[in-house]
C-alpha positions as MATLAB code, in Angstrom:
seq = 'MYDLTVIIPTFNEEANIRNIVMAVDAVFRENSLTGQILVVDDNSSDNTIPFVHELKRTHSNVDILVREQDHGLSQSVADGFSHTSSDVIIVIDADFSHPPVLIPRMYDEIRKGNDIVIGSRYMEGGGIRKWPLKRRVISIGATFLGRLLFPDITDPVSGFFAIRKKVVDKAPLKPRGYKILLEVLGKGTWEKDKEIPFEFVDREAGSSKLKIKTIIEYAQQVADITFYSFANHGSAAWREWKRIFKFGIVGISGIVVNQGLLVFLKELVGLAIPVASIVAIQMAILNNFIWNDLWTFKGSGQPQKIPNRWHRLLSFEVVSAGGAAINFAILNLMVIFLATDYQIANIIGILLGFIWNFLVNRRVTWKRTER';
ca = [
      19.297  -18.134  -17.917;
      17.807  -17.302  -14.146;
      14.491  -18.373  -13.022;
      14.467  -15.736  -10.979;
      16.792  -12.842   -8.887;
      17.189  -12.657   -5.446;
      18.788   -8.683   -5.300;
      19.830   -7.563   -1.567;
      20.841   -3.866   -1.039;
      23.773   -3.841    1.474;
      26.103   -0.816    3.671;
      27.870   -2.159    5.762;
      26.430   -5.014    6.634;
      30.061   -7.862    7.227;
      28.282   -9.117    9.738;
      25.605  -10.720    8.321;
      26.244  -11.094    4.591;
      27.906  -14.208    4.402;
      25.410  -16.077    6.108;
      21.882  -14.227    4.489;
      22.996  -15.093    0.891;
      24.055  -18.997    2.109;
      20.735  -19.276    3.720;
      19.571  -18.267    0.132;
      22.082  -20.234   -1.911;
      20.845  -23.100    0.575;
      17.139  -22.541   -0.033;
      17.633  -22.303   -3.574;
      19.049  -25.727   -3.376;
      16.174  -27.538   -1.770;
      13.554  -26.621   -3.910;
      15.491  -26.969   -7.090;
      15.241  -23.902   -7.860;
      18.278  -21.149  -10.829;
      18.359  -19.100   -8.974;
      21.213  -15.940   -8.724;
      21.798  -13.609   -5.851;
      22.520  -10.010   -6.710;
      24.158   -7.931   -3.675;
      23.806   -4.345   -4.779;
      26.028   -2.753   -1.570;
      26.702    1.589   -1.423;
      30.315    0.884   -1.055;
      30.613   -0.158    1.794;
      33.491    0.811    4.092;
      33.830   -2.166    6.028;
      34.615   -6.149    4.951;
      30.787   -6.311    2.943;
      32.949   -6.110   -0.026;
      35.430   -8.116   -0.248;
      33.647  -10.837    1.265;
      31.221  -10.924   -1.034;
      33.910  -11.629   -3.308;
      34.812  -14.388   -1.611;
      31.661  -15.985   -2.202;
      31.550  -15.316   -6.277;
      35.133  -17.762   -6.737;
      33.176  -21.108   -5.151;
      29.728  -19.160   -6.049;
      28.584  -17.927   -9.588;
      25.581  -17.680   -9.354;
      26.174  -14.753   -6.404;
      27.254  -11.162   -8.581;
      27.483   -7.429   -7.065;
      27.345   -3.953   -8.373;
      28.705   -1.773   -5.779;
      27.883    1.742   -6.043;
      29.417    5.297   -6.311;
      26.936    7.522   -6.174;
      23.523    8.743   -4.563;
      23.541    5.523   -2.045;
      20.529    4.137   -0.354;
      18.866    1.664   -0.431;
      15.673    2.759   -2.499;
      18.239    3.773   -5.449;
      19.828    0.455   -4.560;
      17.553   -1.915   -5.207;
      16.176    0.768   -8.143;
      19.196    0.300  -10.043;
      20.063   -3.683   -8.466;
      16.359   -4.269  -10.573;
      17.780   -3.166  -13.767;
      20.576   -5.414  -14.180;
      18.898   -8.362  -13.469;
      18.223  -10.930  -16.208;
      15.744  -13.056  -14.832;
      11.799  -12.270  -15.218;
      11.476  -12.930  -12.032;
      12.896   -9.882   -8.944;
      13.300  -11.312   -5.661;
      14.088   -8.350   -2.921;
      15.241   -9.655    0.959;
      16.867   -7.525    3.821;
      20.899   -9.414    4.549;
      19.615   -8.798    8.219;
      17.348  -11.398    8.320;
      14.690   -9.522    8.591;
      12.582  -11.329    6.193;
      12.495  -15.014    6.624;
      14.725  -16.661    2.896;
      12.503  -19.401    3.314;
       9.623  -17.767    2.085;
      11.420  -16.912   -1.322;
      10.039  -19.406   -2.976;
       6.469  -19.706   -2.006;
       7.223  -16.367   -3.184;
       8.408  -17.261   -6.524;
       5.439  -19.829   -7.268;
       2.415  -17.163   -6.743;
       4.021  -14.640   -9.274;
       4.077  -18.364  -11.383;
       0.596  -18.566  -10.977;
      -0.538  -15.135  -12.213;
       0.305  -12.016   -9.517;
       2.077   -9.738  -10.487;
       3.749   -8.671   -7.312;
       3.889  -10.818   -4.549;
       4.175   -8.608   -1.305;
       5.169  -10.586    2.858;
       3.490   -8.725    4.927;
       3.406   -7.774    8.640;
       0.177   -6.853    8.970;
      -2.581   -9.040    7.717;
      -3.756  -12.397    9.888;
      -0.411  -14.483   10.400;
       1.736  -11.450   10.354;
       4.094   -9.706   12.531;
       6.692   -8.292   13.939;
       8.876   -8.896   16.539;
      11.706   -6.507   18.376;
      11.072   -3.335   17.778;
      10.942   -0.001   19.980;
       7.681    1.743   20.476;
       9.179    4.829   18.499;
      10.258    2.430   15.034;
       6.178    1.428   15.691;
       4.437    4.418   14.937;
       6.823    5.974   12.057;
       5.741    2.148   10.792;
       2.673    2.621   10.976;
       2.881    6.564   10.477;
       3.915    5.451    7.103;
       1.261    2.372    6.255;
      -1.743    4.730    6.670;
       0.204    6.927    3.978;
       0.377    4.447    1.551;
      -2.976    2.463    2.616;
      -4.378    5.861    1.733;
      -3.249    4.832   -2.246;
      -3.796    1.227   -1.947;
      -6.181    0.471    0.692;
      -6.487   -3.434   -0.401;
      -2.681   -3.820    0.329;
      -1.754   -4.228    4.458;
       1.727   -3.760    4.146;
       2.377   -0.906    1.135;
       5.503   -0.119    2.478;
       7.335   -3.440    2.865;
      11.057   -4.491    2.544;
       9.771   -8.243    1.317;
       8.879   -8.434   -1.482;
       8.936  -10.120   -5.466;
       7.954   -9.146   -9.059;
       7.643   -9.128  -12.459;
      10.949   -7.412  -13.755;
       7.639   -6.666  -16.381;
       6.936   -4.020  -14.032;
       9.315   -1.815  -13.452;
      10.656   -2.276  -16.836;
       9.138    0.862  -18.067;
       8.361    2.512  -14.932;
       9.454    5.917  -13.995;
      10.953    5.446  -10.540;
      12.432    7.645   -8.994;
      13.987    6.230   -5.004;
      13.965    7.968   -2.089;
      14.247    6.644    1.439;
      13.255    2.889    2.410;
      10.192    3.093    0.501;
      10.457    1.175   -2.831;
       7.541   -0.600   -2.645;
       5.306    2.437   -2.032;
       6.445    3.607   -5.495;
       6.599   -0.067   -8.077;
       3.379    0.227   -7.116;
       2.652    3.386   -8.030;
       4.409    3.868  -11.487;
       4.806   -0.167  -11.991;
       3.093   -1.659  -14.395;
       0.814   -5.021  -12.307;
      -2.590   -5.479  -11.783;
      -2.866   -8.780  -10.010;
      -1.352   -8.613   -6.598;
      -0.816  -10.970   -3.831;
       0.250  -10.454    0.337;
       1.670  -14.027    2.246;
       1.634  -13.273    5.845;
       5.398  -13.532    7.707;
       6.825  -12.082   10.262;
       9.272   -9.362   11.019;
      12.082   -9.664   12.666;
      14.518   -7.460   13.905;
      18.054   -6.830   13.064;
      20.224  -10.002   14.740;
      23.714   -7.913   14.385;
      25.262   -4.615   13.093;
      22.966   -1.651   13.151;
      19.142   -0.483   11.152;
      19.218    3.009    9.264;
      16.143    4.381    9.599;
      16.292    7.886   10.496;
      12.670    9.963   11.808;
      13.463   11.353    8.071;
      12.256    8.702    6.605;
       8.444    9.441    7.204;
       9.052   13.316    5.756;
      11.398   11.080    2.504;
       8.021    9.131    2.212;
       5.471   12.064    3.040;
       7.082   13.968   -0.103;
       7.268   10.388   -2.483;
       3.385    9.763   -1.195;
       2.782   13.043   -2.616;
       5.157   12.548   -5.752;
       3.424    8.995   -6.237;
      -0.436   11.109   -6.275;
       0.724   13.879   -9.120;
       2.072   10.898  -11.068;
      -1.556    9.275  -11.226;
      -3.103   12.586  -12.550;
      -1.247   12.661  -15.486;
      -0.741    8.773  -16.122;
      -4.130    7.232  -15.854;
      -2.917    3.514  -16.509;
      -1.517    2.729  -12.875;
      -2.915    1.529   -9.855;
      -2.358    4.839   -7.644;
      -5.523    6.833  -10.851;
      -7.866    3.769  -10.097;
      -8.122    4.074   -6.473;
      -8.074    8.676   -7.204;
     -10.487    7.651   -9.164;
     -12.746    6.124   -6.945;
     -12.758    8.763   -4.777;
     -13.857   11.178   -8.158;
     -16.991    8.916   -8.388;
     -17.703    8.809   -4.282;
     -17.738   12.771   -4.439;
     -19.980   12.887   -8.216;
     -22.729   10.471   -6.248;
     -22.569   11.848   -2.430;
     -23.448   15.179   -4.753;
     -26.472   14.281   -6.402;
     -27.366   12.553   -2.826;
     -27.709   16.231   -1.635;
     -29.684   16.811   -4.617;
     -31.725   13.628   -3.867;
     -32.503   14.897   -1.101;
     -33.023   18.193   -1.405;
     -35.028   18.055   -3.884;
     -37.468   15.840   -2.444;
     -37.522   17.532    0.977;
     -39.458   20.772   -0.036;
     -41.849   17.985   -1.659;
     -42.630   16.021    0.680;
     -43.108   19.993    2.231;
     -43.888   21.422   -0.261;
     -46.298   19.351   -2.476;
     -47.142   16.040    0.122;
     -47.478   18.404    2.957;
     -45.388   16.381    5.158;
     -44.679   17.763    8.386;
     -40.231   18.692    8.262;
     -39.049   16.392   11.028;
     -41.026   13.574    8.349;
     -39.963   14.136    5.731;
     -36.744   15.327    6.484;
     -36.712   11.343    7.666;
     -37.807   10.052    4.278;
     -35.492   12.929    2.216;
     -32.429   11.626    4.536;
     -33.253    8.270    3.963;
     -33.828    7.674    0.556;
     -30.919   10.502   -0.211;
     -28.757    7.347    1.204;
     -29.965    5.160   -1.033;
     -29.629    6.581   -3.831;
     -26.334    6.623   -3.336;
     -25.372    3.515   -1.268;
     -27.243    1.537   -5.833;
     -24.800    3.598   -7.604;
     -21.034    3.375   -5.072;
     -21.937    0.302   -5.199;
     -23.461    0.117   -9.369;
     -20.985    1.751  -10.031;
     -18.143    3.538   -8.223;
     -17.026    0.547   -6.982;
     -17.454   -1.817   -8.980;
     -15.081   -3.876  -11.027;
     -11.882   -4.141   -9.443;
     -11.457   -7.754   -9.642;
     -11.321   -8.860   -6.203;
     -14.573  -10.525   -4.296;
     -16.883   -9.003   -1.142;
     -15.975   -9.465    1.856;
     -19.405   -8.677    3.136;
     -20.873  -10.018   -0.504;
     -25.090   -9.622    0.591;
     -26.312   -6.406   -0.532;
     -28.480   -6.044    1.628;
     -25.839   -6.353    4.487;
     -23.819   -3.762    2.265;
     -25.985   -1.861    2.867;
     -26.508   -2.256    6.429;
     -23.108   -1.547    7.287;
     -23.326    1.718    4.452;
     -26.122    3.211    6.761;
     -24.426    2.606    9.588;
     -21.266    4.081    8.604;
     -23.327    7.420    6.382;
     -24.993    7.990   10.914;
     -20.794    8.044   11.502;
     -20.457   10.556    8.619;
     -23.160   12.467    9.573;
     -22.750   12.975   13.326;
     -18.898   14.098   12.856;
     -20.570   16.552   10.564;
     -22.878   16.780   13.890;
     -20.450   17.429   16.312;
     -18.147   19.752   13.654;
     -20.538   22.367   12.526;
     -21.976   23.072   16.445;
     -18.350   23.157   18.687;
     -16.438   25.624   15.501;
     -19.721   28.051   15.849;
     -19.468   27.296   20.076;
     -16.381   27.673   20.898;
     -14.325   29.081   17.616;
     -17.196   31.551   16.312;
     -16.531   29.891   13.178;
     -19.316   31.140   10.780;
     -21.657   28.528   10.506;
     -21.625   27.916    6.912;
     -17.714   27.958    7.177;
     -18.194   25.293    9.909;
     -20.626   23.228    7.565;
     -18.334   23.389    4.763;
     -15.743   21.667    6.740;
     -18.363   19.371    8.566;
     -19.198   18.272    5.127;
     -15.470   17.655    4.172;
     -14.885   15.228    7.536;
     -18.036   13.293    7.167;
     -16.835   12.851    4.064;
     -13.237   11.732    4.670;
     -15.320    9.102    7.109;
     -17.038    7.972    5.248;
     -15.153    7.033    2.084;
     -12.807    5.491    4.244;
     -14.382    3.570    6.410;
     -16.862    2.432    3.723;
     -13.613    1.137    1.456;
     -12.894   -0.847    4.255;
     -15.057   -2.206    5.807;
     -18.867   -2.276    3.605;
     -16.887   -2.195   -0.139;
     -13.120   -3.861    1.379;
     -12.062   -6.936   -0.082;
     -11.616  -10.239    0.257;
      -8.046  -11.307    1.045;
      -6.343  -12.438   -2.021;
];
């Protein structure tokens, strides 16, 4: 019985396959790990498959799964999941983009109780070397979409990660493109995650298989995970959508507080509109902060990056001012330059202000500490 299985997806990797298998096996031996190496190959036309069979003759822990249909990196990894018997699975690229020396640390973090351990290029201590601008832009765009669903994870599209097998045992994965981790995060069964930094190094040999169409496939994947989360409220993605819905409900309550207090102060107390408006707006902001702090963002299980409630209130005030400025600017720009009906322009401004308020507060005011 193996402690862990390292899955290496391949397609025409004859230039790298021997070296990566030997490097992973050396890490096993140096760290007293009983590990399996499973190469999952998309029916390569070069010598990748024969080279792995040669390695099998001298390394009993090396195996290969050759896939003749439905080729693709994500599909390969998903097939690999179902062909492993160990409780811990680690996915690593064949081209040394991911450092094998981090395998023991990933394994240790799983044994500490984490369900998913992710090698992150974007957290402090991580990085990317030798990437052209086009590939960086594609990666940033993909990461942004993924972080909409999993904002506490800095690199939800990493190709270097470890999982407990139970995370994917019953998951209805629909792998496509290159972003299998996002599929696992969106449809797997997990609670605790951990990220560790690493420096991504572009391929040492062979050719990159990244295409522009990846971003389109990825957008489709994000949409599919979103729809899945609406029907499966136990998913991690639904936890984030639930926060968005709660944030919206709190925002509506703030409108009620603002409008009701404005009328009360103007009509019954007799304050001037500017004074009444300032008081009503501030009380609405305070209302929203209290409910978001006690309800929307409570119970995620991670310590707050801003532990002091008064400091969070100050942050919320500043972010809310930004949302109000966006609303004001959109309203006036659309009315003045696009001749848009002011009510429609105001609704659009409110919507964009809401998006600003949620995204920035999620990542600043109620940001969680790094796991």
